[in-house]
Coordinates of C-alpha atoms and ligand atoms in Angstrom, one line a residue:
X1 CA 7.0 -51.4 6.2
X2 CA 8.4 -48.9 3.7
X3 CA 7.8 -45.4 5.1
X4 CA 5.7 -43.3 2.8
X5 CA 7.3 -40.0 1.7
X6 CA 5.8 -37.0 3.4
X7 CA 3.6 -34.9 1.1
X8 CA 4.3 -31.8 3.1
X9 CA 6.4 -29.1 1.4
X10 CA 9.8 -29.4 3.1
X11 CA 11.9 -26.6 1.5
X12 CA 10.9 -23.1 0.5
X13 CA 13.3 -21.1 -1.6
X14 CA 12.8 -17.3 -1.6
X15 CA 14.5 -15.4 -4.5
X16 CA 15.1 -11.8 -3.6
X17 CA 16.0 -9.8 -0.5
X18 CA 14.0 -6.6 -0.9
X19 CA 11.0 -5.7 1.2
X20 CA 8.9 -8.6 -0.2
X21 CA 11.6 -11.2 0.2
X22 CA 12.2 -10.4 3.8
X23 CA 8.5 -10.1 4.6
X24 CA 8.0 -13.6 3.1
X25 CA 11.0 -14.9 5.1
X26 CA 9.6 -13.4 8.3
X27 CA 6.1 -14.9 7.8
X28 CA 7.2 -18.3 6.8
X29 CA 10.1 -18.3 9.3
X30 CA 7.8 -17.4 12.2
X31 CA 5.3 -20.2 11.2
X32 CA 7.9 -22.9 10.7
X33 CA 10.5 -21.9 13.3
X34 CA 9.9 -25.1 15.3
X35 CA 9.4 -27.5 12.4
X36 CA 11.8 -29.4 10.1
X37 CA 10.7 -27.2 7.2
X38 CA 13.7 -25.3 5.6
X39 CA 13.5 -21.8 4.3
X40 CA 16.4 -20.4 2.2
X41 CA 16.5 -16.8 0.9
X42 CA 18.9 -15.9 -1.9
X43 CA 19.8 -12.2 -2.5
X44 CA 22.3 -10.7 -4.9
X45 CA 24.9 -8.1 -3.8
X46 CA 25.1 -7.1 -7.5
X47 CA 21.4 -6.5 -8.2
X48 CA 20.1 -3.7 -6.0
X49 CA 16.7 -3.6 -4.4
X50 CA 14.2 -1.0 -5.6
X51 CA 14.9 1.0 -2.4
X52 CA 11.7 3.0 -2.5
X53 CA 8.3 2.1 -1.0
X54 CA 8.3 4.1 2.2
X55 CA 4.6 4.7 2.9
X56 CA 2.4 2.0 4.3
X57 CA -1.3 1.6 5.2
X58 CA -2.6 0.3 8.6
X59 CA -2.6 -3.4 7.9
X60 CA 1.2 -3.2 7.9
X61 CA 1.0 -3.0 11.7
X62 CA -0.8 -6.3 11.7
X63 CA 2.0 -7.8 9.6
X64 CA 4.5 -6.7 12.3
X65 CA 2.4 -8.2 15.0
X66 CA 1.8 -11.4 13.1
X67 CA 5.5 -12.1 12.9
X68 CA 6.2 -11.0 16.5
X69 CA 8.1 -7.8 15.6
X70 CA 7.8 -5.0 18.3
X71 CA 6.3 -1.9 16.7
X72 CA 8.4 0.4 18.8
X73 CA 11.7 -1.4 18.0
X74 CA 10.7 -1.4 14.3
X75 CA 9.9 2.4 14.3
X76 CA 13.2 3.1 16.0
X77 CA 15.3 0.9 13.8
X78 CA 13.7 2.1 10.5
X79 CA 13.5 5.8 11.5
X80 CA 9.8 5.7 10.9
X81 CA 7.2 8.4 11.5
X82 CA 3.5 7.9 11.9
X83 CA 1.0 8.3 9.0
X84 CA -2.7 9.2 9.6
X85 CA -3.6 9.5 5.9
X86 CA -2.7 11.3 2.7
X87 CA -3.2 15.0 1.9
X88 CA -4.0 15.4 -1.8
X89 CA -3.2 18.8 -3.3
X90 CA -4.3 20.2 -6.7
X91 CA -6.0 16.9 -7.8
X92 CA -9.5 18.3 -8.3
X93 CA -8.4 21.7 -9.3
X94 CA -5.3 23.8 -8.6
X95 CA -5.2 25.3 -5.1
X96 CA -7.7 22.8 -3.8
X97 CA -6.8 20.0 -1.4
X98 CA -8.5 17.2 0.5
X99 CA -7.5 14.5 3.0
X100 CA -7.9 10.7 2.8
X101 CA -7.7 9.7 6.5
X102 CA -7.3 6.2 8.0
X103 CA -9.9 4.8 10.3
X104 CA -13.5 5.8 11.0
X105 CA -15.4 8.9 10.0
X106 CA -18.3 9.7 12.4
X107 CA -20.4 7.2 14.2
X108 CA -23.4 5.3 12.9
X109 CA -26.6 6.3 14.7
X110 CA -29.3 3.7 15.6
X111 CA -28.0 1.5 12.8
X112 CA -28.0 4.2 10.2
X113 CA -24.8 4.8 8.2
X114 CA -23.0 8.0 9.3
X115 CA -22.4 9.1 5.7
X116 CA -26.1 8.9 4.8
X117 CA -26.9 11.0 7.8
X118 CA -24.2 13.5 6.9
X119 CA -25.6 13.8 3.4
X120 CA -29.1 14.3 4.7
X121 CA -28.0 17.1 7.1
X122 CA -25.9 18.8 4.4
X123 CA -29.0 19.0 2.2
X124 CA -31.1 20.3 5.1
X125 CA -28.9 23.3 6.0
X126 CA -26.8 21.6 8.7
X127 CA -23.7 21.1 6.6
X128 CA -20.3 20.4 8.2
X129 CA -17.0 19.3 6.8
X130 CA -16.9 15.5 6.4
X131 CA -13.3 15.6 7.8
X132 CA -14.4 17.3 11.0
X133 CA -15.8 13.9 11.9
X134 CA -12.6 11.9 11.2
X135 CA -10.3 11.7 14.2
X136 CA -7.3 10.9 12.0
X137 CA -8.0 14.0 9.7
X138 CA -8.3 16.3 12.7
X139 CA -5.2 15.0 14.3
X140 CA -3.3 15.3 11.0
X141 CA -4.5 18.9 10.5
X142 CA -3.2 19.8 13.9
X143 CA 0.1 17.8 13.5
X144 CA -0.8 15.8 16.6
X145 CA -0.4 12.1 17.2
X146 CA -1.0 9.4 19.7
X147 CA -1.7 5.8 18.9
X148 CA -5.5 5.6 19.3
X149 CA -5.3 2.3 21.1
X150 CA -3.7 4.2 24.0
X151 CA -7.0 6.2 24.3
X152 CA -9.8 3.6 24.0
X153 CA -13.3 4.9 24.6
X154 CA -12.2 8.4 23.6
X155 CA -13.5 10.5 20.7
X156 CA -10.3 9.6 18.7
X157 CA -10.5 5.8 19.4
X158 CA -11.7 5.0 15.8
X159 CA -8.6 6.6 14.2
X160 CA -6.1 4.3 12.5
X161 CA -2.5 4.9 11.4
X162 CA 0.4 3.4 9.5
X163 CA 4.1 4.1 9.2
X164 CA 6.4 6.0 6.9
X165 CA 9.6 3.9 6.9
X166 CA 13.0 3.7 5.4
X167 CA 12.8 0.8 3.0
X168 CA 16.5 -0.2 3.2
X169 CA 16.4 -0.1 7.0
X170 CA 13.1 -2.0 7.1
X171 CA 14.6 -4.8 4.9
X172 CA 17.7 -5.0 7.2
X173 CA 15.5 -5.2 10.3
X174 CA 13.3 -7.9 8.9
X175 CA 16.4 -9.8 7.7
X176 CA 17.7 -10.0 11.3
X177 CA 14.2 -11.2 12.5
X178 CA 14.0 -13.8 9.8
X179 CA 17.5 -15.1 10.5
X180 CA 16.5 -15.5 14.2
X181 CA 13.6 -17.6 13.0
X182 CA 16.1 -19.9 11.3
X183 CA 15.9 -18.7 7.7
X184 CA 19.1 -19.5 5.8
X185 CA 20.5 -16.5 3.8
X186 CA 22.7 -17.0 0.7
X187 CA 24.3 -14.0 -0.9
X188 CA 24.7 -14.9 -4.6
X189 CA 23.2 -14.2 -8.0
X190 CA 20.9 -16.8 -9.7
X191 CA 22.3 -17.5 -13.1
X192 CA 20.2 -20.5 -14.2
X193 CA 17.0 -22.2 -13.3
X194 CA 16.4 -26.0 -13.9
X195 CA 12.8 -27.4 -14.2
X196 CA 11.4 -30.8 -13.7
X197 CA 10.0 -32.6 -16.8
X198 CA 6.5 -31.5 -15.7
X199 CA 7.6 -27.8 -15.8
X200 CA 7.8 -27.2 -12.1
X201 CA 10.9 -25.4 -10.9
X202 CA 13.5 -27.9 -9.5
X203 CA 16.6 -25.9 -8.6
X204 CA 18.4 -22.6 -8.9
X205 CA 22.0 -22.4 -10.1
X206 CA 24.1 -19.7 -8.4
X207 CA 27.1 -17.7 -9.5
X208 CA 29.1 -19.2 -6.6
X209 CA 28.6 -22.7 -8.1
X210 CA 26.0 -23.6 -5.4
X211 CA 22.8 -25.4 -6.5
X212 CA 19.7 -24.8 -4.4
X213 CA 16.9 -27.3 -4.8
X214 CA 13.5 -26.7 -3.3
X215 CA 9.8 -27.9 -3.2
X216 CA 8.3 -24.4 -3.5
X217 CA 9.8 -21.1 -4.8
X218 CA 8.8 -17.6 -3.9
X219 CA 9.8 -15.1 -6.6
X220 CA 10.6 -11.8 -4.9
X221 CA 13.2 -10.8 -7.6
X222 CA 11.5 -7.5 -8.5
X223 CA 10.1 -6.3 -11.9
X224 CA 12.0 -8.9 -13.9
X225 CA 10.3 -11.8 -12.3
X226 CA 13.3 -14.2 -12.7
X227 CA 11.1 -17.3 -11.9
X228 CA 7.5 -16.3 -12.6
X229 CA 8.2 -14.6 -15.9
X230 CA 11.7 -15.4 -17.2
X231 CA 11.4 -19.1 -16.3
X232 CA 7.6 -19.9 -16.3
X233 CA 6.6 -17.2 -18.9
X234 CA 3.4 -16.5 -17.0
X235 CA 2.4 -13.3 -18.9
X236 CA 1.4 -9.9 -17.6
X237 CA -1.9 -8.0 -17.9
X238 CA -1.1 -4.3 -18.4
X239 CA -3.4 -1.7 -16.9
X240 CA -1.6 1.2 -18.7
X241 CA -4.8 2.2 -20.5
X242 CA -6.4 3.1 -17.1
X243 CA -3.3 4.2 -15.3
X244 CA -1.0 6.2 -17.7
X245 CA 1.9 6.9 -15.3
X246 CA 4.8 4.6 -16.1
X247 CA 7.9 6.2 -14.5
X248 CA 9.0 7.8 -11.3
X249 CA 12.0 9.9 -10.4
X250 CA 13.0 9.9 -6.7
X251 CA 15.4 11.8 -4.5
X252 CA 16.1 11.9 -0.7
X253 CA 16.5 15.2 1.2
X254 CA 17.7 16.1 4.6
X255 CA 14.9 16.8 7.1
X256 CA 14.5 20.5 7.3
X257 CA 11.0 21.0 8.4
X258 CA 8.7 19.5 10.9
X259 CA 7.7 15.9 10.1
X260 CA 4.0 15.8 9.5
X261 CA 2.0 12.7 10.3
X262 CA 0.8 12.2 6.7
X263 CA 2.0 11.8 3.1
X264 CA 1.6 14.7 0.8
X265 CA 0.6 13.9 -2.8
X266 CA 0.5 16.9 -5.1
X267 CA -0.8 16.7 -8.7
X268 CA 1.7 18.0 -11.3
X269 CA 1.5 18.6 -15.0
X270 CA 1.9 15.0 -16.0
X271 CA 1.4 13.0 -12.7
X272 CA 2.0 13.7 -9.1
X273 CA 4.8 14.2 -6.5
X274 CA 5.1 12.6 -3.1
X275 CA 6.7 13.8 0.1
X276 CA 7.2 11.2 2.8
X277 CA 8.8 12.5 6.1
X278 CA 11.0 10.1 8.0
X279 CA 12.8 10.9 11.2
X280 CA 16.2 11.3 9.6
X281 CA 15.3 12.4 6.1
X282 CA 12.5 13.0 3.6
X283 CA 11.6 10.8 0.6
X284 CA 10.5 12.6 -2.5
X285 CA 9.3 11.4 -5.9
X286 CA 7.5 12.4 -9.0
X287 CA 5.3 9.7 -10.6
X288 CA 4.7 10.7 -14.3
X289 CA 3.5 9.5 -17.6
X290 CA 6.3 9.3 -20.2
X291 CA 3.8 10.0 -23.0
X292 CA 3.3 13.5 -21.5
X293 CA 6.7 14.3 -19.9
X294 CA 10.3 13.3 -20.5
X295 CA 12.8 12.3 -17.7
X296 CA 14.6 15.7 -17.7
X297 CA 11.5 17.7 -17.3
X298 CA 10.2 15.3 -14.6
X299 CA 13.5 15.6 -12.7
X300 CA 13.4 19.4 -13.0
X301 CA 9.9 19.5 -11.7
X302 CA 10.8 17.3 -8.7
X303 CA 14.0 19.2 -7.8
X304 CA 12.1 22.5 -8.0
X305 CA 9.7 21.2 -5.3
X306 CA 12.1 19.6 -2.7
X307 CA 13.3 21.5 0.3
X308 CA 16.6 20.9 2.1
X309 CA 19.9 19.4 0.9
X310 CA 19.6 16.4 -1.4
X311 CA 21.2 13.3 -0.1
X312 CA 21.5 11.3 -3.4
X313 CA 21.3 11.8 -7.1
X314 CA 17.8 11.7 -8.6
X315 CA 17.0 8.2 -9.9
X316 CA 14.5 7.4 -12.7
X317 CA 12.5 4.1 -12.2
X318 CA 10.4 2.8 -15.1
X319 CA 7.5 0.6 -14.3
X320 CA 4.5 -1.0 -15.9
X321 CA 1.2 -1.0 -14.1
X322 CA -0.6 -4.3 -14.1
X323 CA -0.5 -7.8 -12.7
X324 CA 0.8 -11.2 -13.7
X325 CA -1.8 -13.4 -15.4
X326 CA -1.2 -15.9 -12.5
X327 CA 0.5 -14.9 -9.2
X328 CA 0.8 -18.5 -8.2
X329 CA 2.0 -20.6 -11.2
X330 CA 3.1 -24.2 -10.7
X331 CA 5.3 -24.4 -7.6
X332 CA 6.1 -20.7 -7.7
X333 CA 4.4 -17.8 -5.9
X334 CA 5.2 -14.3 -7.1
X335 CA 5.4 -11.5 -4.5
X336 CA 5.9 -7.7 -4.6
X337 CA 7.1 -6.2 -7.9
X338 CA 7.5 -9.7 -9.4
X339 CA 3.7 -10.2 -9.0
X340 CA 2.6 -6.8 -10.3
X341 CA 2.5 -3.2 -9.6
X342 CA -0.3 -0.6 -9.2
X343 CA 1.3 2.8 -9.0
X344 CA 2.1 4.0 -5.5
X345 CA -0.6 6.7 -5.0
X346 CA -2.3 4.9 -2.1
X347 CA 0.8 3.1 -0.8
X348 CA -0.6 -0.3 -1.4
X349 CA 2.3 -2.4 -2.8
X350 CA 3.7 -3.5 0.6
X351 CA 0.2 -4.3 1.7
X352 CA -0.4 -6.5 -1.3
X353 CA 2.7 -8.5 -0.4
X354 CA 1.2 -9.1 3.1
X355 CA -2.2 -9.9 1.6
X356 CA -0.7 -12.3 -1.0
X357 CA 1.2 -14.2 1.8
X358 CA -1.9 -14.3 4.0
X359 CA -4.1 -15.7 1.2
X360 CA -1.3 -18.2 0.2
X361 CA -1.3 -19.4 3.8
X362 CA -5.1 -19.8 3.7
X363 CA -4.8 -21.9 0.6
X364 CA -1.6 -23.7 1.7
X365 CA -0.8 -26.7 -0.6
X366 CA 1.2 -29.9 -0.1
X367 CA 3.4 -31.4 -2.8
X368 CA 0.4 -32.3 -4.9
X369 CA -0.3 -28.6 -5.5
X370 CA -4.1 -29.2 -5.8
X371 CA -5.2 -26.8 -8.5
X372 CA -8.5 -26.1 -6.7
X373 CA -6.5 -24.3 -4.0
X374 CA -4.6 -22.4 -6.7
X375 CA -7.8 -21.3 -8.5
X376 CA -9.4 -20.1 -5.3
X377 CA -6.3 -18.2 -4.3
X378 CA -6.0 -16.6 -7.8
X379 CA -9.6 -15.4 -7.7
X380 CA -9.2 -13.8 -4.4
X381 CA -5.8 -12.1 -5.0
X382 CA -6.9 -10.9 -8.4
X383 CA -9.9 -9.2 -6.8
X384 CA -7.6 -7.4 -4.3
X385 CA -5.4 -6.1 -7.1
X386 CA -8.5 -5.0 -9.1
X387 CA -10.0 -3.2 -6.1
X388 CA -6.7 -1.3 -5.6
X389 CA -6.6 -0.4 -9.3
X390 CA -10.2 0.9 -9.3
X391 CA -9.6 3.0 -6.2
X392 CA -6.5 4.6 -7.7
X393 CA -8.1 5.2 -11.1
X394 CA -10.9 7.0 -9.2
X395 CA -8.4 9.8 -8.1
X396 CA -7.5 10.5 -11.8
X397 CA -10.8 10.1 -13.6
X398 CA -12.8 12.5 -11.4
X399 CA -10.4 15.4 -11.9
X400 CA -11.8 18.7 -13.2
X401 CA -8.4 19.8 -14.5
X402 CA -7.8 20.2 -18.1
X403 CA -4.9 22.6 -17.9
X404 CA -2.4 20.1 -19.3
X405 CA -2.7 17.3 -21.9
X406 CA -2.2 14.7 -19.2
X407 CA -5.1 15.9 -17.1
X408 CA -7.4 16.3 -20.1
X409 CA -6.5 12.7 -21.0
X410 CA -7.3 11.5 -17.4
X411 CA -10.7 13.3 -17.5
X412 CA -11.7 11.6 -20.7
X413 CA -10.0 8.2 -20.5
X414 CA -12.0 4.9 -20.4
X415 CA -12.2 3.4 -16.9
X416 CA -12.7 -0.2 -15.8
X417 CA -16.3 -1.5 -15.9
X418 CA -16.2 -2.3 -12.2
X419 CA -15.3 1.3 -11.4
X420 CA -17.9 2.6 -13.8
X421 CA -20.5 0.6 -12.0
X422 CA -19.4 1.8 -8.6
X423 CA -19.5 5.4 -9.7
X424 CA -22.9 5.1 -11.2
X425 CA -24.3 3.4 -8.1
X426 CA -22.8 6.0 -5.9
X427 CA -24.0 8.9 -8.0
X428 CA -27.6 7.6 -8.0
X429 CA -27.9 6.3 -4.5
X430 CA -25.1 7.8 -2.3
X431 CA -24.1 4.2 -1.4
X432 CA -21.3 1.9 -2.5
X433 CA -20.9 -1.6 -3.9
X434 CA -18.3 -3.1 -1.5
X435 CA -17.6 -6.6 -0.4
X436 CA -17.1 -7.4 3.2
X437 CA -13.4 -8.0 2.7
X438 CA -12.7 -4.9 0.6
X439 CA -9.4 -3.2 1.6
X440 CA -10.7 0.3 1.0
X441 CA -13.7 0.6 3.3
X442 CA -16.6 3.0 2.6
X443 CA -14.9 5.8 4.6
X444 CA -12.0 5.8 2.1
X445 CA -14.3 5.9 -0.9
X446 CA -16.4 8.7 0.7
X447 CA -13.3 10.7 1.5
X448 CA -11.9 10.6 -2.1
X449 CA -15.3 11.0 -3.7
X450 CA -16.1 14.0 -1.5
X451 CA -12.6 15.5 -2.0
X452 CA -12.9 15.1 -5.7
X453 CA -16.3 16.8 -5.7
X454 CA -18.4 13.8 -6.7
X455 CA -21.7 14.1 -5.0
X456 CA -24.6 11.7 -5.1
X457 CA -28.1 12.6 -6.3
X458 CA -29.6 11.4 -3.1
X459 CA -29.0 9.5 0.1
X460 CA -30.7 6.6 1.9
X461 CA -34.4 7.6 2.4
X462 CA -34.3 5.4 5.5
X463 CA -32.6 8.3 7.3
X464 CA -35.7 10.4 6.8
X465 CA -37.3 8.5 9.6
X466 CA -34.8 10.3 12.0
X467 CA -35.3 13.7 13.6
X468 CA -33.1 16.2 11.8
X469 CA -32.5 18.5 14.8
X470 CA -31.4 15.6 17.0
X471 CA -29.1 14.3 14.3
X472 CA -27.6 17.8 13.8
X473 CA -27.0 18.1 17.5
X474 CA -25.4 14.7 17.7
X475 CA -23.1 15.4 14.8
X476 CA -22.1 18.7 16.1
X477 CA -21.3 17.4 19.6
X478 CA -19.3 14.5 18.0
X479 CA -17.1 16.9 16.0
X480 CA -16.6 19.2 19.0
X481 CA -15.6 16.2 21.1
X482 CA -13.0 15.2 18.5
X483 CA -11.6 18.7 18.2
X484 CA -11.4 19.2 22.0
X485 CA -9.7 15.8 22.5
X486 CA -7.1 16.5 19.7
X487 CA -6.0 19.8 21.5
X488 CA -4.9 17.7 24.4
X489 CA -2.7 15.3 22.3
X490 CA 1.1 15.5 21.9
X491 CA 2.6 17.1 18.8
X492 CA 3.5 14.3 16.3
X493 CA 7.3 15.1 16.3
X494 CA 7.4 15.4 20.1
X495 CA 5.6 12.0 20.4
X496 CA 8.1 10.4 18.1
X497 CA 11.1 11.9 19.9
X498 CA 9.8 10.8 23.3
X499 CA 8.3 7.4 22.5
X500 CA 10.4 5.9 19.7
X501 CA 13.4 8.1 18.6
X502 CA 15.3 6.8 15.6
X503 CA 18.4 4.8 16.2
X504 CA 19.7 6.0 12.8
X505 CA 19.2 9.6 13.7
X506 CA 20.8 9.2 17.1
X507 CA 23.9 7.5 15.7
X508 CA 24.1 10.1 12.9
X509 CA 24.2 12.9 15.4
X510 CA 26.8 11.2 17.7
Ligands
FAD601 C1 8.4 4.6 -7.6 C2 7.9 3.6 -6.6 C3 7.3 4.0 -5.4 C4 6.8 3.1 -4.5 N1 6.2 3.5 -3.3 C5 5.6 2.7 -2.5 C6 5.0 3.1 -1.3 O1 5.0 4.2 -1.0 N2 4.4 2.1 -0.5 C7 4.4 0.8 -0.9 O2 3.8 0.0 -0.2 N3 5.1 0.4 -2.0 C8 5.7 1.3 -2.8 N4 6.4 0.8 -3.9 C9 6.5 -0.6 -4.1 C10 7.7 -1.1 -3.2 O3 8.9 -0.4 -3.5 C11 7.9 -2.6 -3.5 O4 6.6 -3.2 -3.4 C12 8.7 -3.2 -2.4 O5 9.9 -2.5 -2.3 C13 9.0 -4.6 -2.8 O6 10.0 -4.7 -3.7 P1 10.5 -6.2 -4.0 O7 11.1 -6.7 -2.8 O8 9.4 -6.9 -4.7 O9 11.6 -6.0 -5.2 P2 13.1 -5.4 -5.1 O10 13.2 -4.3 -4.1 O11 13.4 -5.0 -6.5 O12 14.0 -6.5 -4.7 C14 14.5 -7.5 -5.6 C15 15.5 -8.5 -5.0 O13 15.7 -9.6 -5.8 C16 17.1 -9.8 -5.9 N5 17.4 -10.4 -7.2 C17 16.9 -10.0 -8.4 N6 17.4 -10.9 -9.4 C18 18.2 -11.7 -8.7 C19 19.0 -12.8 -9.2 N7 19.1 -13.2 -10.4 N8 19.7 -13.5 -8.2 C20 19.7 -13.2 -6.9 N9 18.9 -12.2 -6.5 C21 18.2 -11.5 -7.4 C22 17.7 -8.4 -5.7 O14 19.1 -8.5 -5.3 C23 16.8 -7.8 -4.6 O15 17.2 -8.3 -3.4 C24 6.9 1.7 -4.8 C25 7.5 1.3 -5.9 C26 8.0 2.2 -6.9 C27 8.6 1.7 -8.1

């Protein structure tokens, strides 16, 4: 009998060794470590990684867990700190700030949504700060931290957290893990790509004369998209009309002040600056719109804001907000910057790498590459990108600022229909149009809407069936319990130093 050729994909080739390349290598490597499937990653010593991308959101911890990486070892190796959310300064108006926390806000009562109850009480003279009911916001405000899973059944149990990490150290750590899983690494530059007659990618030609053939290719080559765009000409949908920022200038500084457990995002004349505290240094950047600000001015704005000695020369990074017309095209999946980029305001890019990989695994093909899998995958990942886009546009379009041409533009610009519909629904009902799988849960939308001064006309009339005094007492005791519990927690920096001190910082000080 002639053996039939296996239809399983036998060789994956990953092009690129930035955060997305090594995340892909870890995920595929951990799945196929005991199988005959080969995974090869090619990275160039001559083409640098983007080197930024240092704030994450809570699902990143699931990624670490899913590939068997110890969170503590990762934090130590990447000089990470903990992140409980983002503090937004000057977005609604100058001198105003608000917090977008991770995790729960308040508790539903008898099946009634907490936010609806809070709205009802505010209108009936029992107002409280929404953030007083968020364990993560109260912890962040007091610079305290403990992983909430260490305090189950406590008033802070519903908090969630993520990491601030050093992107370069993170890629190095994941590289070691992936190689342990059996991933082959080649250091070389791809100089040519050969396709089969049908158009699928057949092999990559390297500058060291090696030829690497594969069944399936994962393009993690950064903005250029060497495979997805330069080879397969997939096309790109630009979202610049809704998100005008198209450049960033970044600089690293020595840690001079206490590392807070949150990212700071401050609105500037033509965009916003970030401050991300790590254990051994601080990452700073200014994301701006080139139509309203040139590179020199942006660099001056950034440098005027940073504290402490600078550790490198400010670097300008141009980008185009949007997404590929197809993220999976033929036998090629694009990941990370090769797939698309929605600006980094809510630190979603690394998450989208994880989500793309997770969805690809849910729609995993064989050599036939059944287009029905591809279509379903494409619908779902597209929805993810669009949800992130809408949530980020929300921060801009609800501003009351008109003190610069940039902010006047943001106030008046057109917004996506899906966001328009969301805003109208919220303004009229106090409720949201969310799918069960939405990345940004209702708490996130409520935090930003409240912070940006967007208030609904009403709330769910169902809550009128509840006794106002009892509700007020319940909310007040809930907020008190959070506040009291937080006073007993360790200081964020002290927790980091005691539980997971940076290996990089220790070796630097030796
Ligand atoms: C200003 C800015 C701020 C950001 N902030 C955040 C944030 O806070 N949080 C977040 O989640 N994300 C953030 N991101 C996004 C994040 O940086 C990226 O998603 C992440 O780093 C992944 O990058 P990448 O691996 O796709 O690409 P890159 O880092 O660009 O890596 C590309 C790789 O491809 C290789 N390569 C390219 N061409 C070739 C070739 N011909 N041959 C061989 N190898 C090749 C390179 O050597 C490199 O290894 C930010 C991005 C920007 C621009």
